[in-house]
Short mmCIF file of C-alpha atoms and ligand atoms in Angstrom, two decimals:
data_model
loop_
_atom_site.label_atom_id
_atom_site.label_comp_id
_atom_site.label_asym_id
_atom_site.label_seq_id
_atom_site.Cartn_x
_atom_site.Cartn_y
_atom_site.Cartn_z
CA MET L 27 93.93 66.96 107.87
CA LYS L 28 97.19 68.62 107.69
CA TRP L 29 96.78 72.73 108.09
CA MET L 30 98.99 73.63 105.07
CA LEU L 31 100.02 77.10 104.02
CA ILE L 32 99.96 77.84 100.97
CA SER L 33 103.60 78.64 99.85
CA GLU L 34 103.59 74.75 100.62
CA ALA L 35 99.96 74.54 98.80
CA ARG L 36 101.28 75.50 95.47
CA GLY L 37 104.55 73.35 95.57
CA ASP L 38 104.89 70.42 93.70
CA ALA L 39 104.70 68.22 96.60
CA ALA L 40 101.29 68.52 97.23
CA VAL L 41 99.94 67.87 93.88
CA GLY L 42 97.72 64.36 94.84
CA GLN L 43 97.31 65.70 98.83
CA PRO L 44 94.06 66.07 101.57
CA CYS L 45 94.62 68.78 102.81
CA GLU L 46 93.30 71.89 104.16
CA ILE L 47 93.92 75.68 104.07
CA ARG L 48 93.48 79.64 105.86
CA GLY L 49 93.15 82.52 104.72
CA TRP L 50 91.60 85.67 102.94
CA ILE L 51 89.28 85.75 99.74
CA ARG L 52 90.86 87.51 97.05
CA THR L 53 88.43 86.96 94.20
CA ARG L 54 85.47 85.07 93.26
CA ARG L 55 84.84 83.92 89.62
CA ASP L 56 81.24 81.72 89.07
CA SER L 57 81.44 79.63 86.69
CA LYS L 58 78.65 78.02 84.50
CA GLY L 59 78.78 74.77 85.19
CA GLY L 60 77.88 75.80 88.86
CA PHE L 61 81.04 75.92 90.79
CA SER L 62 83.11 78.65 91.56
CA PHE L 63 86.81 79.47 91.49
CA LEU L 64 88.05 80.77 94.60
CA GLU L 65 91.59 83.01 94.88
CA VAL L 66 92.56 81.85 98.16
CA ASN L 67 96.37 83.74 100.03
CA ASP L 68 97.53 83.89 103.45
CA GLY L 69 100.30 86.06 103.19
CA SER L 70 102.63 83.13 103.51
CA CYS L 71 103.86 83.83 99.53
CA PHE L 72 103.07 86.25 97.13
CA GLY L 73 101.14 84.12 95.43
CA SER L 74 96.59 82.49 95.81
CA LEU L 75 96.06 79.14 95.77
CA GLN L 76 92.75 78.87 92.93
CA VAL L 77 90.41 76.74 95.42
CA VAL L 78 87.86 75.45 93.41
CA ALA L 79 84.45 74.79 94.98
CA PRO L 80 81.70 72.61 93.34
CA GLY L 81 77.80 73.57 93.80
CA GLU L 82 76.95 70.72 95.77
CA LEU L 83 78.94 71.91 99.22
CA GLU L 84 76.35 72.34 101.73
CA ASN L 85 76.66 75.79 101.49
CA TYR L 86 77.14 76.69 98.16
CA ASP L 87 74.61 78.59 97.75
CA SER L 88 74.05 80.30 101.15
CA GLU L 89 77.39 81.51 101.72
CA ILE L 90 80.10 80.58 99.15
CA LYS L 91 77.94 82.24 96.38
CA LYS L 92 78.46 84.89 98.45
CA LEU L 93 82.29 85.93 98.78
CA SER L 94 83.95 88.59 98.40
CA ALA L 95 87.51 90.53 98.48
CA GLY L 96 88.69 89.63 102.45
CA CYS L 97 86.36 87.24 103.75
CA SER L 98 88.59 84.94 105.87
CA VAL L 99 88.40 81.13 104.84
CA VAL L 100 89.14 77.76 105.57
CA VAL L 101 88.37 75.15 103.25
CA ARG L 102 90.12 71.58 103.31
CA GLY L 103 89.89 69.65 100.21
CA THR L 104 92.75 67.72 97.58
CA ILE L 105 95.43 69.09 95.88
CA LYS L 106 95.33 68.60 92.29
CA PRO L 107 97.28 69.76 89.30
CA SER L 108 95.34 72.75 87.29
CA PRO L 109 93.91 72.77 83.54
CA ALA L 110 94.86 76.42 83.46
CA GLU L 111 97.73 78.40 82.94
CA GLY L 112 100.02 79.82 85.35
CA GLN L 113 99.42 78.28 88.14
CA ALA L 114 100.84 73.85 89.04
CA SER L 115 97.63 73.15 91.28
CA GLU L 116 94.82 73.60 92.41
CA LEU L 117 92.56 73.22 95.08
CA HIS L 118 89.14 70.64 94.90
CA ALA L 119 87.53 72.24 97.38
CA SER L 120 84.87 68.89 99.94
CA GLU L 121 84.67 71.83 102.44
CA LEU L 122 84.51 75.56 103.00
CA ARG L 123 83.63 77.58 105.88
CA VAL L 124 83.67 81.01 106.67
CA LEU L 125 85.27 82.80 109.45
CA GLY L 126 84.50 85.82 108.75
CA TRP L 127 82.25 88.20 106.46
CA ALA L 128 83.66 91.68 104.71
CA ASP L 129 80.91 93.86 103.52
CA PRO L 130 81.88 94.26 100.05
CA GLU L 131 79.57 97.95 100.10
CA THR L 132 82.60 99.47 103.94
CA TYR L 133 85.32 96.96 103.01
CA PRO L 134 88.51 99.94 101.55
CA LEU L 135 90.33 97.22 98.89
CA GLN L 136 86.72 95.88 97.28
CA LYS L 137 87.95 98.08 94.35
CA LYS L 138 91.71 95.92 92.96
CA ARG L 139 93.58 99.66 92.29
CA HIS L 140 94.14 102.38 94.63
CA SER L 141 97.05 104.89 94.93
CA PHE L 142 100.20 103.99 97.26
CA GLU L 143 98.67 107.24 98.67
CA LYS L 144 95.51 106.30 99.06
CA LEU L 145 96.84 102.61 100.61
CA ARG L 146 98.55 104.97 103.40
CA GLU L 147 95.76 106.37 104.84
CA TRP L 148 94.27 102.68 105.48
CA ALA L 149 97.70 101.39 107.59
CA HIS L 150 95.77 98.67 108.69
CA LEU L 151 94.59 97.21 105.78
CA ARG L 152 97.41 98.07 103.27
CA PRO L 153 99.95 94.85 104.11
CA ARG L 154 96.86 92.46 102.65
CA THR L 155 97.44 94.26 99.30
CA ASN L 156 100.31 92.14 96.74
CA THR L 157 102.27 94.95 97.03
CA PHE L 158 102.96 95.08 100.63
CA GLY L 159 102.69 91.52 101.76
CA ALA L 160 105.68 91.55 99.37
CA ILE L 161 107.09 94.25 100.89
CA ALA L 162 106.51 92.79 104.28
CA ARG L 163 108.86 89.66 103.46
CA VAL L 164 110.69 90.98 102.08
CA ARG L 165 111.44 94.23 104.68
CA ASP L 166 111.37 90.21 107.37
CA GLN L 167 114.07 89.35 104.70
CA VAL L 168 116.26 91.72 104.98
CA CYS L 169 116.44 91.36 108.51
CA ALA L 170 117.31 87.88 108.66
CA SER L 171 120.41 88.68 106.66
CA ILE L 172 121.69 91.32 109.04
CA HIS L 173 121.82 88.74 111.50
CA ASP L 174 123.33 85.98 109.83
CA PHE L 175 125.65 88.54 108.03
CA PHE L 176 127.31 90.01 111.02
CA ARG L 177 126.84 86.56 113.02
CA GLU L 178 129.12 85.07 110.16
CA GLU L 179 131.35 88.45 110.26
CA SER L 180 132.08 87.72 114.05
CA PHE L 181 129.93 90.52 115.18
CA ARG L 182 128.02 90.62 117.97
CA TYR L 183 124.75 92.08 118.68
CA VAL L 184 124.04 94.56 121.41
CA GLN L 185 121.34 96.48 122.18
CA THR L 186 121.92 100.20 122.31
CA PRO L 187 119.62 102.75 124.44
CA ILE L 188 116.03 104.13 123.11
CA ILE L 189 116.30 106.94 125.64
CA THR L 190 119.36 108.74 125.71
CA ALA L 191 121.63 112.26 127.77
CA SER L 192 123.49 113.17 124.69
CA ASP L 193 122.81 114.87 121.40
CA CYS L 194 124.50 112.14 120.04
CA GLU L 195 126.63 114.23 117.24
CA GLY L 196 123.62 116.38 116.37
CA ALA L 197 122.77 114.71 114.34
CA GLY L 198 119.34 116.00 113.47
CA GLU L 199 116.50 117.98 115.15
CA MET L 200 115.77 115.27 118.60
CA PHE L 201 112.41 114.17 120.51
CA ARG L 202 112.46 114.82 123.93
CA VAL L 203 111.19 112.82 126.55
CA THR L 204 110.25 114.22 129.52
CA THR L 205 107.10 113.46 132.17
CA LEU L 206 107.30 116.99 132.97
CA ASP L 207 103.36 118.03 132.78
CA LEU L 208 103.48 120.39 129.27
CA ASP L 209 100.57 122.00 130.08
CA ARG L 210 101.67 122.81 133.46
CA LEU L 211 104.56 123.72 132.42
CA ALA L 212 102.92 126.31 129.82
CA GLY L 213 100.87 128.05 132.89
CA SER L 214 103.66 128.46 134.95
CA GLY L 215 106.08 131.41 132.77
CA GLY L 216 108.62 130.32 134.52
CA PRO L 217 112.49 128.04 133.27
CA VAL L 218 111.81 124.42 132.93
CA ARG L 219 113.25 122.51 135.93
CA TYR L 220 114.52 119.13 134.69
CA GLU L 221 116.00 118.11 138.34
CA LEU L 222 111.85 117.42 138.79
CA ASP L 223 111.69 115.55 135.61
CA PHE L 224 112.20 112.12 135.14
CA PHE L 225 115.88 111.77 135.34
CA ASP L 226 116.78 114.83 136.19
CA ARG L 227 118.19 116.66 133.14
CA PRO L 228 116.73 116.58 129.19
CA ALA L 229 116.32 113.56 127.66
CA TYR L 230 115.81 112.02 124.51
CA LEU L 231 114.73 109.44 121.88
CA THR L 232 118.47 108.22 119.98
CA VAL L 233 119.68 109.85 117.14
CA SER L 234 121.69 107.07 116.49
CA GLY L 235 123.07 104.09 119.20
CA GLN L 236 127.16 105.32 117.14
CA LEU L 237 128.44 106.05 120.70
CA GLU L 238 127.18 103.95 122.91
CA ALA L 239 128.31 100.95 120.23
CA GLU L 240 132.09 102.09 120.42
CA THR L 241 132.48 101.10 124.16
CA TYR L 242 130.85 97.48 123.12
CA ALA L 243 133.50 97.65 120.56
CA THR L 244 136.71 98.72 122.56
CA ALA L 245 135.39 95.66 124.43
CA ILE L 246 134.58 92.88 122.82
CA GLY L 247 135.62 94.34 119.11
CA ARG L 248 132.86 93.30 116.53
CA VAL L 249 129.18 94.98 117.55
CA TYR L 250 126.16 96.31 115.96
CA THR L 251 123.01 97.87 117.46
CA PHE L 252 119.45 97.41 115.07
CA GLY L 253 116.90 98.90 116.38
CA PRO L 254 114.31 102.17 116.24
CA THR L 255 115.92 105.74 115.11
CA PHE L 256 113.95 109.09 115.13
CA ARG L 257 114.60 112.49 114.14
CA ALA L 258 112.58 115.53 114.20
CA GLU L 259 113.48 117.46 111.02
CA ASN L 260 110.52 118.65 109.95
CA SER L 261 112.12 117.14 106.57
CA ASN L 262 108.61 116.03 104.42
CA THR L 263 110.64 113.98 101.97
CA SER L 264 110.69 110.66 100.13
CA ARG L 265 113.42 109.37 101.96
CA HIS L 266 112.98 110.81 105.48
CA LEU L 267 110.43 109.41 108.17
CA ALA L 268 110.32 110.48 111.69
CA GLU L 269 111.28 107.20 113.30
CA PHE L 270 113.01 104.64 111.35
CA TRP L 271 116.04 101.70 111.79
CA MET L 272 119.04 101.41 111.62
CA VAL L 273 122.12 99.28 111.57
CA GLU L 274 125.18 99.73 112.86
CA PRO L 275 128.52 97.79 112.62
CA GLU L 276 131.43 99.09 115.46
CA ALA L 277 134.07 96.90 115.23
CA ALA L 278 137.73 97.19 116.80
CA PHE L 279 140.72 97.82 115.02
CA PHE L 280 138.70 98.49 111.40
CA ASP L 281 140.27 101.24 109.31
CA LEU L 282 138.53 102.81 106.57
CA HIS L 283 139.20 100.75 103.80
CA ASP L 284 137.89 97.46 106.09
CA ASN L 285 135.01 99.43 106.59
CA MET L 286 134.34 100.01 103.10
CA GLN L 287 135.18 96.20 102.60
CA LEU L 288 132.72 96.05 105.26
CA ALA L 289 129.67 97.63 103.91
CA GLU L 290 130.24 96.29 100.28
CA ARG L 291 130.25 92.80 101.45
CA PHE L 292 127.30 93.88 103.46
CA LEU L 293 124.89 94.95 101.16
CA LYS L 294 125.98 92.56 98.32
CA ARG L 295 125.00 89.78 100.59
CA ILE L 296 122.09 91.25 101.62
CA PHE L 297 120.49 91.13 98.05
CA ASP L 298 121.68 88.06 96.93
CA ASP L 299 119.70 87.16 99.50
CA CYS L 300 116.10 88.62 98.51
CA LEU L 301 117.33 87.49 94.92
CA LYS L 302 117.38 83.59 95.78
CA THR L 303 115.22 83.56 99.04
CA SER L 304 112.12 86.15 97.87
CA ALA L 305 111.96 85.21 94.38
CA GLU L 306 108.53 85.44 93.86
CA ASP L 307 108.48 88.92 95.51
CA MET L 308 111.62 90.46 93.30
CA GLU L 309 109.43 88.99 90.56
CA PHE L 310 106.94 91.59 91.14
CA PHE L 311 108.74 94.46 92.26
CA ASP L 312 110.88 94.04 89.29
CA GLN L 313 107.55 93.59 86.99
CA ARG L 314 105.51 95.65 88.43
CA ILE L 315 107.40 98.56 90.34
CA GLU L 316 110.98 99.84 88.33
CA LYS L 317 111.49 97.86 85.96
CA GLY L 318 114.98 95.12 85.32
CA LYS L 319 115.60 95.53 88.97
CA ILE L 320 116.41 92.08 89.49
CA GLU L 321 118.94 92.62 86.83
CA GLN L 322 120.00 96.04 88.02
CA LEU L 323 120.45 94.34 91.16
CA ARG L 324 122.64 91.31 90.18
CA GLY L 325 124.80 93.58 88.00
CA VAL L 326 125.42 95.53 91.78
CA ILE L 327 126.34 91.42 92.80
CA ASP L 328 128.96 90.98 90.11
CA LYS L 329 130.72 94.41 90.12
CA PRO L 330 132.94 95.96 92.62
CA PHE L 331 131.64 99.43 94.06
CA VAL L 332 133.04 102.64 92.47
CA HIS L 333 135.09 104.61 95.14
CA MET L 334 135.65 108.38 94.35
CA THR L 335 136.44 111.05 97.46
CA TYR L 336 134.59 114.31 98.44
CA SER L 337 137.02 115.81 96.60
CA GLU L 338 136.76 114.34 92.87
CA ALA L 339 133.29 114.46 93.05
CA VAL L 340 132.92 118.30 93.92
CA GLU L 341 135.13 118.05 90.70
CA VAL L 342 132.58 116.13 89.02
CA LEU L 343 129.86 117.98 89.36
CA THR L 344 131.21 121.46 88.45
CA GLY L 345 132.13 120.07 85.45
CA SER L 346 128.90 117.77 84.49
CA GLY L 347 127.89 121.41 82.91
CA GLU L 348 124.46 120.32 84.63
CA THR L 349 121.82 123.09 86.76
CA PHE L 350 121.89 122.04 89.91
CA GLU L 351 119.44 123.80 92.74
CA PHE L 352 122.22 123.99 95.33
CA PRO L 353 125.33 125.00 93.55
CA VAL L 354 128.12 123.19 94.87
CA ALA L 355 131.58 124.20 96.09
CA TRP L 356 133.95 122.60 97.96
CA GLY L 357 133.33 122.80 101.79
CA SER L 358 129.43 122.28 100.82
CA ASP L 359 126.88 119.05 101.51
CA LEU L 360 126.29 117.27 98.82
CA GLN L 361 122.59 117.43 98.25
CA ALA L 362 120.45 114.63 97.75
CA GLU L 363 120.53 116.32 93.93
CA HIS L 364 124.41 115.74 94.18
CA GLU L 365 123.81 112.15 95.21
CA ARG L 366 122.27 110.96 92.98
CA PHE L 367 123.82 112.42 89.85
CA LEU L 368 126.91 111.07 90.70
CA THR L 369 125.82 107.03 91.44
CA GLU L 370 122.28 107.40 88.19
CA GLN L 371 124.52 109.49 85.70
CA HIS L 372 128.19 109.48 86.49
CA VAL L 373 128.68 105.80 87.97
CA GLY L 374 125.24 104.03 87.33
CA GLY L 375 125.61 102.23 90.16
CA PRO L 376 126.69 102.10 94.21
CA VAL L 377 129.59 104.72 94.66
CA ILE L 378 131.36 105.49 98.28
CA LEU L 379 132.74 108.88 98.63
CA THR L 380 135.62 109.25 101.23
CA ASP L 381 137.31 112.68 102.60
CA TYR L 382 134.24 114.57 103.21
CA PRO L 383 135.26 118.65 104.72
CA SER L 384 136.00 118.32 108.39
CA SER L 385 133.58 120.80 109.11
CA ILE L 386 130.38 118.94 107.45
CA LYS L 387 130.36 115.66 109.15
CA PRO L 388 130.65 115.50 113.24
CA PHE L 389 133.14 115.41 115.85
CA TYR L 390 133.80 112.19 116.25
CA MET L 391 135.30 111.69 112.71
CA ARG L 392 139.21 110.56 112.12
CA LEU L 393 140.59 113.76 111.17
CA SER L 394 143.40 113.13 107.68
CA ASP L 395 146.68 113.99 108.04
CA ASP L 396 146.11 116.98 105.06
CA GLU L 397 143.86 118.11 108.95
CA ARG L 398 141.36 119.71 105.92
CA THR L 399 139.68 116.24 105.54
CA VAL L 400 137.93 113.18 107.92
CA ALA L 401 138.08 109.32 107.69
CA ALA L 402 133.79 109.61 106.59
CA MET L 403 132.12 107.30 104.04
CA ASP L 404 129.12 107.53 102.31
CA VAL L 405 127.12 104.62 100.32
CA LEU L 406 125.67 105.56 97.29
CA VAL L 407 123.19 104.71 95.44
CA PRO L 408 120.50 105.66 92.27
CA GLY L 409 116.79 106.12 92.86
CA VAL L 410 117.53 107.00 96.37
CA GLY L 411 121.01 108.74 97.26
CA GLU L 412 123.35 108.04 100.36
CA ILE L 413 121.63 104.80 102.33
CA ILE L 414 124.97 104.36 104.29
CA GLY L 415 127.35 107.11 106.18
CA GLY L 416 130.12 105.64 108.71
CA SER L 417 133.37 106.60 109.01
CA GLN L 418 136.46 105.05 110.85
CA ARG L 419 136.79 106.91 113.87
CA GLU L 420 139.16 109.61 116.26
CA GLU L 421 140.77 107.84 118.83
CA ARG L 422 142.98 110.47 119.00
CA LEU L 423 142.75 111.96 122.84
CA GLU L 424 144.51 115.15 122.01
CA VAL L 425 142.42 115.57 118.52
CA LEU L 426 139.28 114.45 119.34
CA GLN L 427 139.09 117.48 122.14
CA LYS L 428 140.38 119.40 119.92
CA ARG L 429 136.93 118.71 117.42
CA MET L 430 134.67 118.21 119.96
CA ALA L 431 135.63 122.25 121.03
CA ALA L 432 135.65 123.48 117.98
CA GLN L 433 131.77 122.40 117.98
CA ASN L 434 131.39 123.36 120.73
CA LEU L 435 130.41 119.95 122.34
CA SER L 436 130.89 120.16 126.74
CA GLU L 437 133.16 117.33 127.38
CA GLU L 438 131.37 116.82 130.69
CA ASN L 439 128.68 115.58 128.55
CA TYR L 440 130.41 113.43 126.61
CA TRP L 441 132.71 112.23 129.31
CA TRP L 442 133.00 108.62 129.46
CA TYR L 443 133.39 108.96 125.24
CA VAL L 444 135.82 110.80 126.12
CA ASP L 445 137.15 108.45 128.56
CA LEU L 446 137.64 105.88 125.92
CA ARG L 447 140.37 107.33 124.21
CA ARG L 448 142.14 107.41 127.65
CA PHE L 449 142.02 104.38 128.10
CA GLY L 450 143.29 101.74 125.72
CA THR L 451 142.60 103.92 122.78
CA VAL L 452 142.38 102.02 119.17
CA PRO L 453 141.39 102.88 115.88
CA HIS L 454 137.95 101.54 115.00
CA ALA L 455 135.29 102.32 112.51
CA GLY L 456 131.86 101.66 111.71
CA PHE L 457 128.64 103.21 109.21
CA GLY L 458 124.79 102.78 109.76
CA LEU L 459 122.92 101.75 107.15
CA GLY L 460 119.48 102.82 107.39
CA LEU L 461 116.94 99.64 106.80
CA GLU L 462 114.54 101.95 105.29
CA ARG L 463 116.98 102.86 102.57
CA ILE L 464 118.03 99.84 101.53
CA ILE L 465 114.29 98.82 101.67
CA GLN L 466 113.29 101.28 98.94
CA TYR L 467 116.28 100.77 97.25
CA ILE L 468 115.58 96.75 96.48
CA THR L 469 111.92 96.55 95.86
CA GLY L 470 112.16 100.42 93.80
CA MET L 471 109.71 102.45 96.07
CA THR L 472 109.78 105.68 95.27
CA ASN L 473 108.48 106.74 98.50
CA ILE L 474 110.28 106.26 102.05
CA ARG L 475 106.26 106.15 103.72
CA ASP L 476 105.96 103.04 101.77
CA VAL L 477 108.23 100.78 103.30
CA ILE L 478 107.35 100.92 106.96
CA PRO L 479 104.62 98.94 108.44
CA PHE L 480 102.97 102.41 110.24
CA PRO L 481 105.39 105.52 108.76
CA ARG L 482 105.65 108.26 111.20
CA THR L 483 106.37 112.07 109.75
CA PRO L 484 105.07 115.34 110.56
CA GLY L 485 102.03 115.90 110.90
CA SER L 486 100.98 111.95 111.16
CA ALA L 487 101.39 109.92 113.39
CA GLU L 488 97.26 107.96 112.91
CA PHE L 489 98.22 104.31 113.31
P1 ATP W 506 120.79 112.73 105.28
O1 ATP W 506 121.69 113.00 104.91
O2 ATP W 506 120.23 111.62 103.09
O3 ATP W 506 119.50 112.92 105.85
P2 ATP W 506 121.56 111.78 106.75
O4 ATP W 506 123.27 111.79 107.07
O5 ATP W 506 121.34 112.38 108.13
O6 ATP W 506 121.31 111.37 105.96
P3 ATP W 506 122.75 109.65 108.93
O7 ATP W 506 123.60 110.12 110.27
O8 ATP W 506 124.66 109.43 108.33
O9 ATP W 506 121.92 110.18 107.57
O10 ATP W 506 122.50 108.45 109.09
C1 ATP W 506 122.95 106.99 108.63
C2 ATP W 506 121.84 106.27 107.94
O11 ATP W 506 120.72 106.89 108.37
C3 ATP W 506 121.94 107.23 106.71
O12 ATP W 506 123.24 107.12 105.62
C4 ATP W 506 119.78 107.05 106.65
O13 ATP W 506 120.87 105.58 105.08
C5 ATP W 506 119.64 106.37 107.25
N1 ATP W 506 119.04 107.98 107.60
C6 ATP W 506 119.69 108.93 108.22
N2 ATP W 506 117.95 109.56 108.34
C7 ATP W 506 116.91 109.13 108.09
C8 ATP W 506 115.45 109.43 108.30
N3 ATP W 506 115.37 110.68 108.72
N4 ATP W 506 114.78 108.39 107.65
C9 ATP W 506 115.16 107.20 107.23
N5 ATP W 506 116.45 107.19 107.06
C10 ATP W 506 117.56 107.92 107.37
MN1 MN W 507 125.09 110.62 106.56
#
């Protein structure tokens, strides 16, 4: 008998077919007529399949009537059109085998509703809930879209290192990587002898693959890296993780304009794929997590992104009459509250901010002719704020050296990066998209800890 995933078994084509399904019980309801309804879910799609288990089954009294949420089962039978509303078909069981019991007294998901905070304590079980199953499938879809999009745009996937000796851009506090015995070190009282450490120097977990991606962009043209990224910033916010995933395209011969166009096509493609291929999951987010999400994404896909310079944004913010916790003045970094005001109140959709003051951006961003700003671009979206940060890179050797000196970075540590400007330098540009931030935006989930399977945040790494 054919084993069907529930995504297939629920389809019209399955009606009339004999089949076997394998999954977990969501609910059991016994009918007065001496049979039971079981909702079985296998995670292949959002919906469950209703199984009708007749009282004649030989284990009906001994097992079926004891089934509860979380039990795993294999059911054989025939798919029939369903008389019940809201479902096209149901499985009439001719045989049901229990693989694993889940004691209703102790199974945490026995009760239907738990807060997202509570579910974080059960990171091993939360994917079995509607919300976390849907997030997992959408996240998978977004990853597939990322690879599809870049391949179609002739970008090559390169793998940049996770362990690095360069503090890229000082993008945030870094995690140390060491094999030194910290306990002995603590007792020794002396200075750390890095020559005895594994890499013969201080090493860290990467905060960005950009610098390494640039070496491949200036060789094979268009590349992207996509992998885990680490920041030890002690910020307990709803949009920061200590370990997150970042997609970083980098393209030779791209300027800031090309870069912005690429980012816009990229985001729209991801949204469009989600609406088309994750329709059932998106329907759930639209109904239960953020009303109107589907309409909102459709609107974003249909309209060109609004562009604004940092200077214009500062004017909008200072003239808004709004009181912000952090005051705004030209030259200060925009805070989340400012970003959200711009995208939520002022624009009412995504906005690309460009031309930030050089003083608040890293050394590698290209200095503009005004010598006060750099060719930077951030993409902001409602509800989340910044999801993309990028720039055209500084390709002129002397300018780069000056900016490194101004930021107290030793050229020695970045000799290979500087070399790219010494030998056949070209204009190039790229950006970084935080995977979890875009999943937050797509699903409407307000806390970033709920859109990554195993969140790492200050003081928390249980699983
Ligand atoms: P923010 O100002 O929001 O802290 P950032 O400017 O430090 O972000 P970038 O260095 O520009 O971030 O990184 C590129 C992208 O990576 C960001 O636009 C964001 O989508 C994502 N990102 C950055 N830091 C984090 C983090 N701690 N957790 C999750 N995503 C992050
Ligand atoms: Mn940024």
